[in-house]
PDB file of C-alpha atoms in Angstrom:
ATOM      1  CA  MET A   1      -0.089   0.157   0.375  1.00 97.00           C
ATOM      2  CA  ILE A   2       1.475   3.660  -1.038  1.00 98.00           C
ATOM      3  CA  ARG A   3       0.271   6.350   1.361  1.00 98.00           C
ATOM      4  CA  VAL A   4      -0.009  10.257  -1.475  1.00 98.00           C
ATOM      5  CA  LYS A   5       0.337  13.574   0.586  1.00 98.00           C
ATOM      6  CA  LEU A   6      -1.220  16.253  -0.976  1.00 98.00           C
ATOM      7  CA  ARG A   7      -1.449  19.780   0.317  1.00 98.00           C
ATOM      8  CA  ALA A   8      -2.896  22.657  -0.830  1.00 98.00           C
ATOM      9  CA  TRP A   9      -3.255  26.091   1.051  1.00 97.00           C
ATOM     10  CA  THR A  10      -7.540  26.226   0.434  1.00 97.00           C
ATOM     11  CA  ALA A  11      -9.532  23.896   0.177  1.00 97.00           C
ATOM     12  CA  SER A  12     -13.290  23.408   0.494  1.00 95.00           C
ATOM     13  CA  PHE A  13     -16.259  20.943   0.222  1.00 95.00           C
ATOM     14  CA  ARG A  14     -19.120  21.380  -1.038  1.00 87.00           C
ATOM     15  CA  TYR A  15     -22.276  21.359   1.824  1.00 84.00           C
ATOM     16  CA  PRO A  16     -24.708  19.285   0.181  1.00 78.00           C
ATOM     17  CA  THR A  17     -27.647  21.087   2.093  1.00 72.00           C
ATOM     18  CA  PHE A  18     -26.820  24.320   1.102  1.00 64.00           C
ATOM     19  CA  GLN A  19     -27.502  25.494  -2.668  1.00 62.00           C
ATOM     20  CA  SER A  20     -27.497  29.140  -2.542  1.00 67.00           C
ATOM     21  CA  GLY A  21     -26.312  31.479  -0.179  1.00 72.00           C
ATOM     22  CA  HIS A  22     -23.953  31.131   2.499  1.00 83.00           C
ATOM     23  CA  GLN A  23     -21.867  28.616   1.328  1.00 88.00           C
ATOM     24  CA  PRO A  24     -20.365  26.465   4.867  1.00 91.00           C
ATOM     25  CA  THR A  25     -17.796  23.405   3.950  1.00 94.00           C
ATOM     26  CA  LEU A  26     -17.211  20.133   5.358  1.00 95.00           C
ATOM     27  CA  PRO A  27     -14.529  19.484   7.249  1.00 96.00           C
ATOM     28  CA  VAL A  28     -14.002  16.422   5.503  1.00 97.00           C
ATOM     29  CA  PRO A  29     -13.661  16.162   1.393  1.00 97.00           C
ATOM     30  CA  PRO A  30     -16.571  12.928   0.390  1.00 96.00           C
ATOM     31  CA  PRO A  31     -15.481  10.657  -1.175  1.00 97.00           C
ATOM     32  CA  SER A  32     -16.136  11.746  -4.990  1.00 96.00           C
ATOM     33  CA  THR A  33     -13.371  14.949  -4.671  1.00 97.00           C
ATOM     34  CA  VAL A  34     -11.324  11.685  -3.752  1.00 97.00           C
ATOM     35  CA  GLN A  35     -13.317   9.820  -7.667  1.00 97.00           C
ATOM     36  CA  GLY A  36     -12.031  13.729  -9.039  1.00 96.00           C
ATOM     37  CA  ILE A  37      -7.911  13.447  -7.562  1.00 98.00           C
ATOM     38  CA  LEU A  38      -7.539  10.086  -8.943  1.00 98.00           C
ATOM     39  CA  SER A  39      -9.463  10.941 -12.089  1.00 97.00           C
ATOM     40  CA  ALA A  40      -7.523  14.513 -12.311  1.00 97.00           C
ATOM     41  CA  ALA A  41      -3.890  11.617 -11.516  1.00 98.00           C
ATOM     42  CA  LYS A  42      -5.091   9.480 -13.944  1.00 98.00           C
ATOM     43  CA  GLY A  43      -6.139  11.638 -16.873  1.00 97.00           C
ATOM     44  CA  GLU A  44      -9.329   9.730 -17.357  1.00 96.00           C
ATOM     45  CA  PRO A  45     -12.358   9.243 -15.232  1.00 96.00           C
ATOM     46  CA  VAL A  46     -11.594   7.190 -12.276  1.00 96.00           C
ATOM     47  CA  TYR A  47     -14.772   4.935 -10.605  1.00 96.00           C
ATOM     48  CA  LEU A  48     -14.121   4.218  -6.642  1.00 96.00           C
ATOM     49  CA  THR A  49     -16.603   1.105  -6.797  1.00 95.00           C
ATOM     50  CA  GLU A  50     -13.527  -0.705  -9.486  1.00 96.00           C
ATOM     51  CA  LEU A  51     -11.034   0.478  -6.991  1.00 96.00           C
ATOM     52  CA  PRO A  52      -9.584  -2.738  -4.456  1.00 96.00           C
ATOM     53  CA  TYR A  53     -10.144  -0.563  -1.884  1.00 97.00           C
ATOM     54  CA  VAL A  54      -9.303   3.294  -1.242  1.00 97.00           C
ATOM     55  CA  GLY A  55      -9.103   5.309   2.166  1.00 98.00           C
ATOM     56  CA  TYR A  56      -8.253   8.586   3.484  1.00 98.00           C
ATOM     57  CA  VAL A  57      -7.139  11.143   5.874  1.00 98.00           C
ATOM     58  CA  PHE A  58      -8.396  14.665   5.817  1.00 98.00           C
ATOM     59  CA  ARG A  59      -6.613  17.880   8.127  1.00 97.00           C
ATOM     60  CA  SER A  60      -6.619  21.244   8.197  1.00 97.00           C
ATOM     61  CA  GLU A  61      -5.591  24.382  11.106  1.00 96.00           C
ATOM     62  CA  GLY A  62      -9.052  26.399  10.394  1.00 95.00           C
ATOM     63  CA  LYS A  63     -11.478  27.492   8.365  1.00 95.00           C
ATOM     64  CA  GLY A  64     -12.071  30.563   7.160  1.00 95.00           C
ATOM     65  CA  LEU A  65     -15.038  32.737   5.483  1.00 93.00           C
ATOM     66  CA  ASP A  66     -14.710  34.169   1.949  1.00 91.00           C
ATOM     67  CA  LEU A  67     -16.687  37.861   0.470  1.00 91.00           C
ATOM     68  CA  GLU A  68     -16.889  36.064  -3.191  1.00 85.00           C
ATOM     69  CA  LYS A  69     -18.605  38.444  -6.266  1.00 85.00           C
ATOM     70  CA  ILE A  70     -21.066  36.022  -8.211  1.00 81.00           C
ATOM     71  CA  TYR A  71     -23.374  36.820 -11.208  1.00 82.00           C
ATOM     72  CA  ALA A  72     -26.734  36.038 -12.061  1.00 77.00           C
ATOM     73  CA  LEU A  73     -26.997  34.549 -14.862  1.00 78.00           C
ATOM     74  CA  GLY A  74     -27.712  36.509 -17.631  1.00 81.00           C
ATOM     75  CA  LYS A  75     -28.333  39.687 -16.233  1.00 79.00           C
ATOM     76  CA  VAL A  76     -26.039  42.278 -14.618  1.00 78.00           C
ATOM     77  CA  GLU A  77     -26.456  41.605 -10.982  1.00 82.00           C
ATOM     78  CA  THR A  78     -23.842  40.906  -9.475  1.00 83.00           C
ATOM     79  CA  ASP A  79     -24.135  39.785  -5.465  1.00 83.00           C
ATOM     80  CA  ILE A  80     -22.171  38.503  -2.657  1.00 87.00           C
ATOM     81  CA  MET A  81     -21.995  35.089  -0.995  1.00 85.00           C
ATOM     82  CA  ARG A  82     -19.879  34.159   2.035  1.00 89.00           C
ATOM     83  CA  ARG A  83     -18.665  30.665   1.632  1.00 90.00           C
ATOM     84  CA  GLU A  84     -16.223  29.358   4.156  1.00 94.00           C
ATOM     85  CA  PHE A  85     -12.783  27.958   3.696  1.00 96.00           C
ATOM     86  CA  LEU A  86     -10.467  25.208   5.192  1.00 97.00           C
ATOM     87  CA  TYR A  87      -6.549  26.443   4.951  1.00 96.00           C
ATOM     88  CA  ASN A  88      -2.960  24.838   5.184  1.00 97.00           C
ATOM     89  CA  ALA A  89      -4.643  21.470   3.761  1.00 98.00           C
ATOM     90  CA  GLU A  90      -3.251  18.145   4.096  1.00 98.00           C
ATOM     91  CA  LEU A  91      -5.124  14.507   2.538  1.00 98.00           C
ATOM     92  CA  TYR A  92      -3.853  11.810   2.497  1.00 98.00           C
ATOM     93  CA  LEU A  93      -4.372   8.666   0.317  1.00 98.00           C
ATOM     94  CA  TYR A  94      -4.688   5.605   1.452  1.00 98.00           C
ATOM     95  CA  LEU A  95      -4.161   3.425  -2.533  1.00 98.00           C
ATOM     96  CA  PRO A  96      -2.707   0.649  -3.970  1.00 97.00           C
ATOM     97  CA  ASP A  97       0.808   0.372  -5.050  1.00 97.00           C
ATOM     98  CA  GLU A  98       0.222   1.205  -8.822  1.00 97.00           C
ATOM     99  CA  TRP A  99      -1.037   4.814  -8.037  1.00 98.00           C
ATOM    100  CA  ALA A 100       2.013   5.583  -7.484  1.00 97.00           C
ATOM    101  CA  GLU A 101       3.101   5.770 -11.120  1.00 97.00           C
ATOM    102  CA  HIS A 102       0.286   8.204 -11.533  1.00 97.00           C
ATOM    103  CA  PHE A 103       0.838  11.145  -8.960  1.00 98.00           C
ATOM    104  CA  ARG A 104       4.190  11.218  -9.633  1.00 97.00           C
ATOM    105  CA  ARG A 105       3.238  12.870 -12.529  1.00 96.00           C
ATOM    106  CA  PRO A 106      -0.388  14.065 -12.311  1.00 97.00           C
ATOM    107  CA  ARG A 107      -2.127  14.697 -15.113  1.00 97.00           C
ATOM    108  CA  TYR A 108      -4.118  17.235 -14.400  1.00 97.00           C
ATOM    109  CA  GLN A 109      -4.078  19.966 -11.588  1.00 97.00           C
ATOM    110  CA  LEU A 110      -5.185  18.239  -8.581  1.00 98.00           C
ATOM    111  CA  LEU A 111      -8.098  19.869  -6.372  1.00 97.00           C
ATOM    112  CA  LEU A 112      -9.454  20.336  -2.924  1.00 97.00           C
ATOM    113  CA  GLY A 113     -12.620  21.344  -4.354  1.00 93.00           C
ATOM    114  CA  ARG A 114     -13.073  24.368  -6.098  1.00 91.00           C
ATOM    115  CA  SER A 115     -10.672  25.190  -9.223  1.00 92.00           C
ATOM    116  CA  SER A 116      -8.710  27.838  -6.949  1.00 91.00           C
ATOM    117  CA  ASP A 117      -7.950  24.806  -3.856  1.00 96.00           C
ATOM    118  CA  VAL A 118      -4.707  23.971  -6.020  1.00 97.00           C
ATOM    119  CA  ALA A 119      -3.113  20.127  -4.225  1.00 98.00           C
ATOM    120  CA  THR A 120       0.785  19.752  -4.153  1.00 97.00           C
ATOM    121  CA  VAL A 121       1.806  15.937  -3.757  1.00 98.00           C
ATOM    122  CA  GLU A 122       4.188  16.295  -0.543  1.00 97.00           C
ATOM    123  CA  GLU A 123       4.839  12.601  -0.838  1.00 98.00           C
ATOM    124  CA  ILE A 124       4.164   8.682  -2.022  1.00 98.00           C
ATOM    125  CA  LYS A 125       5.625   7.008   0.641  1.00 97.00           C
ATOM    126  CA  GLU A 126       5.242   2.969   0.828  1.00 97.00           C
ATOM    127  CA  VAL A 127       3.848   2.533   4.053  1.00 96.00           C
ATOM    128  CA  SER A 128       2.227  -1.287   5.968  1.00 95.00           C
ATOM    129  CA  LEU A 129      -0.191  -0.227   8.432  1.00 96.00           C
ATOM    130  CA  GLU A 130      -1.278  -2.336  11.797  1.00 96.00           C
ATOM    131  CA  GLU A 131      -4.352  -3.290  12.926  1.00 96.00           C
ATOM    132  CA  ARG A 132      -5.658  -2.307  16.224  1.00 96.00           C
ATOM    133  CA  GLU A 133      -7.929   0.430  17.987  1.00 96.00           C
ATOM    134  CA  ALA A 134      -7.478   3.956  17.328  1.00 95.00           C
ATOM    135  CA  PRO A 135      -8.958   7.106  17.413  1.00 96.00           C
ATOM    136  CA  VAL A 136     -11.016   7.582  13.801  1.00 96.00           C
ATOM    137  CA  GLY A 137     -10.937  11.535  12.015  1.00 96.00           C
ATOM    138  CA  GLY A 138     -10.367  12.891   8.903  1.00 97.00           C
ATOM    139  CA  THR A 139     -12.793  11.129   6.442  1.00 97.00           C
ATOM    140  CA  VAL A 140     -16.202   9.633   6.411  1.00 97.00           C
ATOM    141  CA  LEU A 141     -17.431   6.181   7.646  1.00 97.00           C
ATOM    142  CA  PRO A 142     -20.833   4.499   6.369  1.00 96.00           C
ATOM    143  CA  VAL A 143     -22.862   4.428   8.341  1.00 96.00           C
ATOM    144  CA  SER A 144     -23.608   1.272   9.218  1.00 94.00           C
ATOM    145  CA  LEU A 145     -20.637   1.305  11.505  1.00 95.00           C
ATOM    146  CA  GLY A 146     -23.104   2.520  14.411  1.00 93.00           C
ATOM    147  CA  VAL A 147     -20.380   5.379  14.883  1.00 94.00           C
ATOM    148  CA  PRO A 148     -22.369   9.024  16.913  1.00 92.00           C
ATOM    149  CA  GLY A 149     -21.810  12.094  14.066  1.00 91.00           C
ATOM    150  CA  VAL A 150     -23.057  14.419  11.841  1.00 92.00           C
ATOM    151  CA  VAL A 151     -24.731  12.464   8.403  1.00 95.00           C
ATOM    152  CA  HIS A 152     -24.841  13.239   4.955  1.00 95.00           C
ATOM    153  CA  ALA A 153     -25.820  11.431   1.824  1.00 95.00           C
ATOM    154  CA  LEU A 154     -22.651  11.960  -0.135  1.00 95.00           C
ATOM    155  CA  VAL A 155     -21.739  10.816  -4.150  1.00 94.00           C
ATOM    156  CA  VAL A 156     -19.766   8.079  -4.101  1.00 95.00           C
ATOM    157  CA  GLU A 157     -18.651   8.758  -7.699  1.00 95.00           C
ATOM    158  CA  TYR A 158     -20.477   9.784 -10.465  1.00 95.00           C
ATOM    159  CA  ASP A 159     -20.900   8.784 -13.740  1.00 94.00           C
ATOM    160  CA  TYR A 160     -18.731  10.206 -16.389  1.00 91.00           C
ATOM    161  CA  SER A 161     -19.965   9.155 -19.984  1.00 90.00           C
ATOM    162  CA  VAL A 162     -22.552  11.237 -20.168  1.00 91.00           C
ATOM    163  CA  THR A 163     -23.069  15.239 -19.663  1.00 91.00           C
ATOM    164  CA  PRO A 164     -23.642  16.281 -17.469  1.00 90.00           C
ATOM    165  CA  ARG A 165     -22.143  14.044 -15.489  1.00 89.00           C
ATOM    166  CA  LYS A 166     -24.865  11.949 -13.280  1.00 94.00           C
ATOM    167  CA  ALA A 167     -23.939  10.603  -9.981  1.00 94.00           C
ATOM    168  CA  ARG A 168     -23.367   6.744  -9.886  1.00 93.00           C
ATOM    169  CA  LEU A 169     -24.120   5.593  -6.414  1.00 93.00           C
ATOM    170  CA  VAL A 170     -25.010   7.527  -3.346  1.00 95.00           C
ATOM    171  CA  ARG A 171     -24.691   6.760   0.563  1.00 95.00           C
ATOM    172  CA  PRO A 172     -25.081   7.914   3.600  1.00 96.00           C
ATOM    173  CA  PHE A 173     -21.300   8.762   5.041  1.00 97.00           C
ATOM    174  CA  VAL A 174     -21.024   9.867   8.443  1.00 97.00           C
ATOM    175  CA  VAL A 175     -18.956  13.343   8.245  1.00 96.00           C
ATOM    176  CA  LEU A 176     -16.122  12.427  10.744  1.00 96.00           C
ATOM    177  CA  PRO A 177     -13.355  16.191  11.116  1.00 96.00           C
ATOM    178  CA  PHE A 178     -10.082  14.798  12.314  1.00 96.00           C
ATOM    179  CA  PRO A 179      -9.832  14.427  16.075  1.00 93.00           C
ATOM    180  CA  ARG A 180      -8.207  17.025  17.646  1.00 89.00           C
ATOM    181  CA  GLY A 181      -9.555  15.329  21.340  1.00 86.00           C
ATOM    182  CA  LYS A 182     -12.368  12.371  22.031  1.00 88.00           C
ATOM    183  CA  ALA A 183     -12.537  11.053  19.534  1.00 91.00           C
ATOM    184  CA  PRO A 184     -14.783   7.309  18.822  1.00 92.00           C
ATOM    185  CA  ARG A 185     -12.584   4.532  18.290  1.00 95.00           C
ATOM    186  CA  LEU A 186     -12.406   1.673  16.328  1.00 96.00           C
ATOM    187  CA  LYS A 187     -10.058  -0.924  14.962  1.00 96.00           C
ATOM    188  CA  LEU A 188      -8.669  -0.162  12.169  1.00 97.00           C
ATOM    189  CA  PRO A 189      -4.871  -0.255  10.225  1.00 97.00           C
ATOM    190  CA  TYR A 190      -3.236   2.579  12.113  1.00 97.00           C
ATOM    191  CA  ASP A 191      -0.640   5.392  10.872  1.00 97.00           C
ATOM    192  CA  GLU A 192       1.254   6.157  13.569  1.00 96.00           C
ATOM    193  CA  GLU A 193       2.543   9.300  12.377  1.00 96.00           C
ATOM    194  CA  LEU A 194      -1.103  10.631  11.768  1.00 96.00           C
ATOM    195  CA  GLY A 195      -2.173   8.697  14.956  1.00 95.00           C
ATOM    196  CA  VAL A 196      -5.343   7.463  14.128  1.00 96.00           C
ATOM    197  CA  GLY A 197      -6.994   4.770  12.202  1.00 97.00           C
ATOM    198  CA  VAL A 198      -7.796   4.749   8.755  1.00 98.00           C
ATOM    199  CA  TYR A 199     -10.786   3.421   7.731  1.00 97.00           C
ATOM    200  CA  LEU A 200     -10.409   1.719   3.384  1.00 97.00           C
ATOM    201  CA  HIS A 201     -13.314   1.620   1.605  1.00 96.00           C
ATOM    202  CA  ARG A 202     -14.847  -1.122  -0.208  1.00 95.00           C
ATOM    203  CA  TRP A 203     -17.107  -0.554  -2.888  1.00 87.00           C
ATOM    204  CA  ARG A 204     -16.676  -3.107  -5.443  1.00 78.00           C
ATOM    205  CA  GLU A 205     -17.824  -5.611  -2.865  1.00 64.00           C
TER     206      GLU A 205
END
């Protein structure tokens, strides 16, 4: 298994229940953002349901609020929107070894959310994670695990064979920020460097 570390000055992940006005950000990326990053690295659509596993841990140093000028479609009117963003963001991806090649030379820009949230590959590292009971966070977990937290219906992957793209798989998840104190504990592969358990999603099964 490899661990790819991405870093970006800013990140923002669309809050699924907000469509207009104040735009909050989810504290961690939804699976569809990971699908977008893998597709950009490889240079073609990647479907998470075709991968044997994928895990991720996200953390940032805090949250800010930006004022964004928006234009109404077909009108000369403008408005100001408040948009949250996360700063000094890090995303750790846990992937099969063959993905190292794609992240050494990504085909397209890697984005942690919007087009302005450009990320760079800071490290690609082989890791061997031993399973143990550990705090978990900085990711999303299936509701079926019974971990308490905020639940959202999130897109796992989009179908890119049609225009505009359509959601191909949507699942309910518990969204957990990176633990900075008391956190749920599960028996999972443990990343000693980050101090968290890593949930490996296996949508292929």
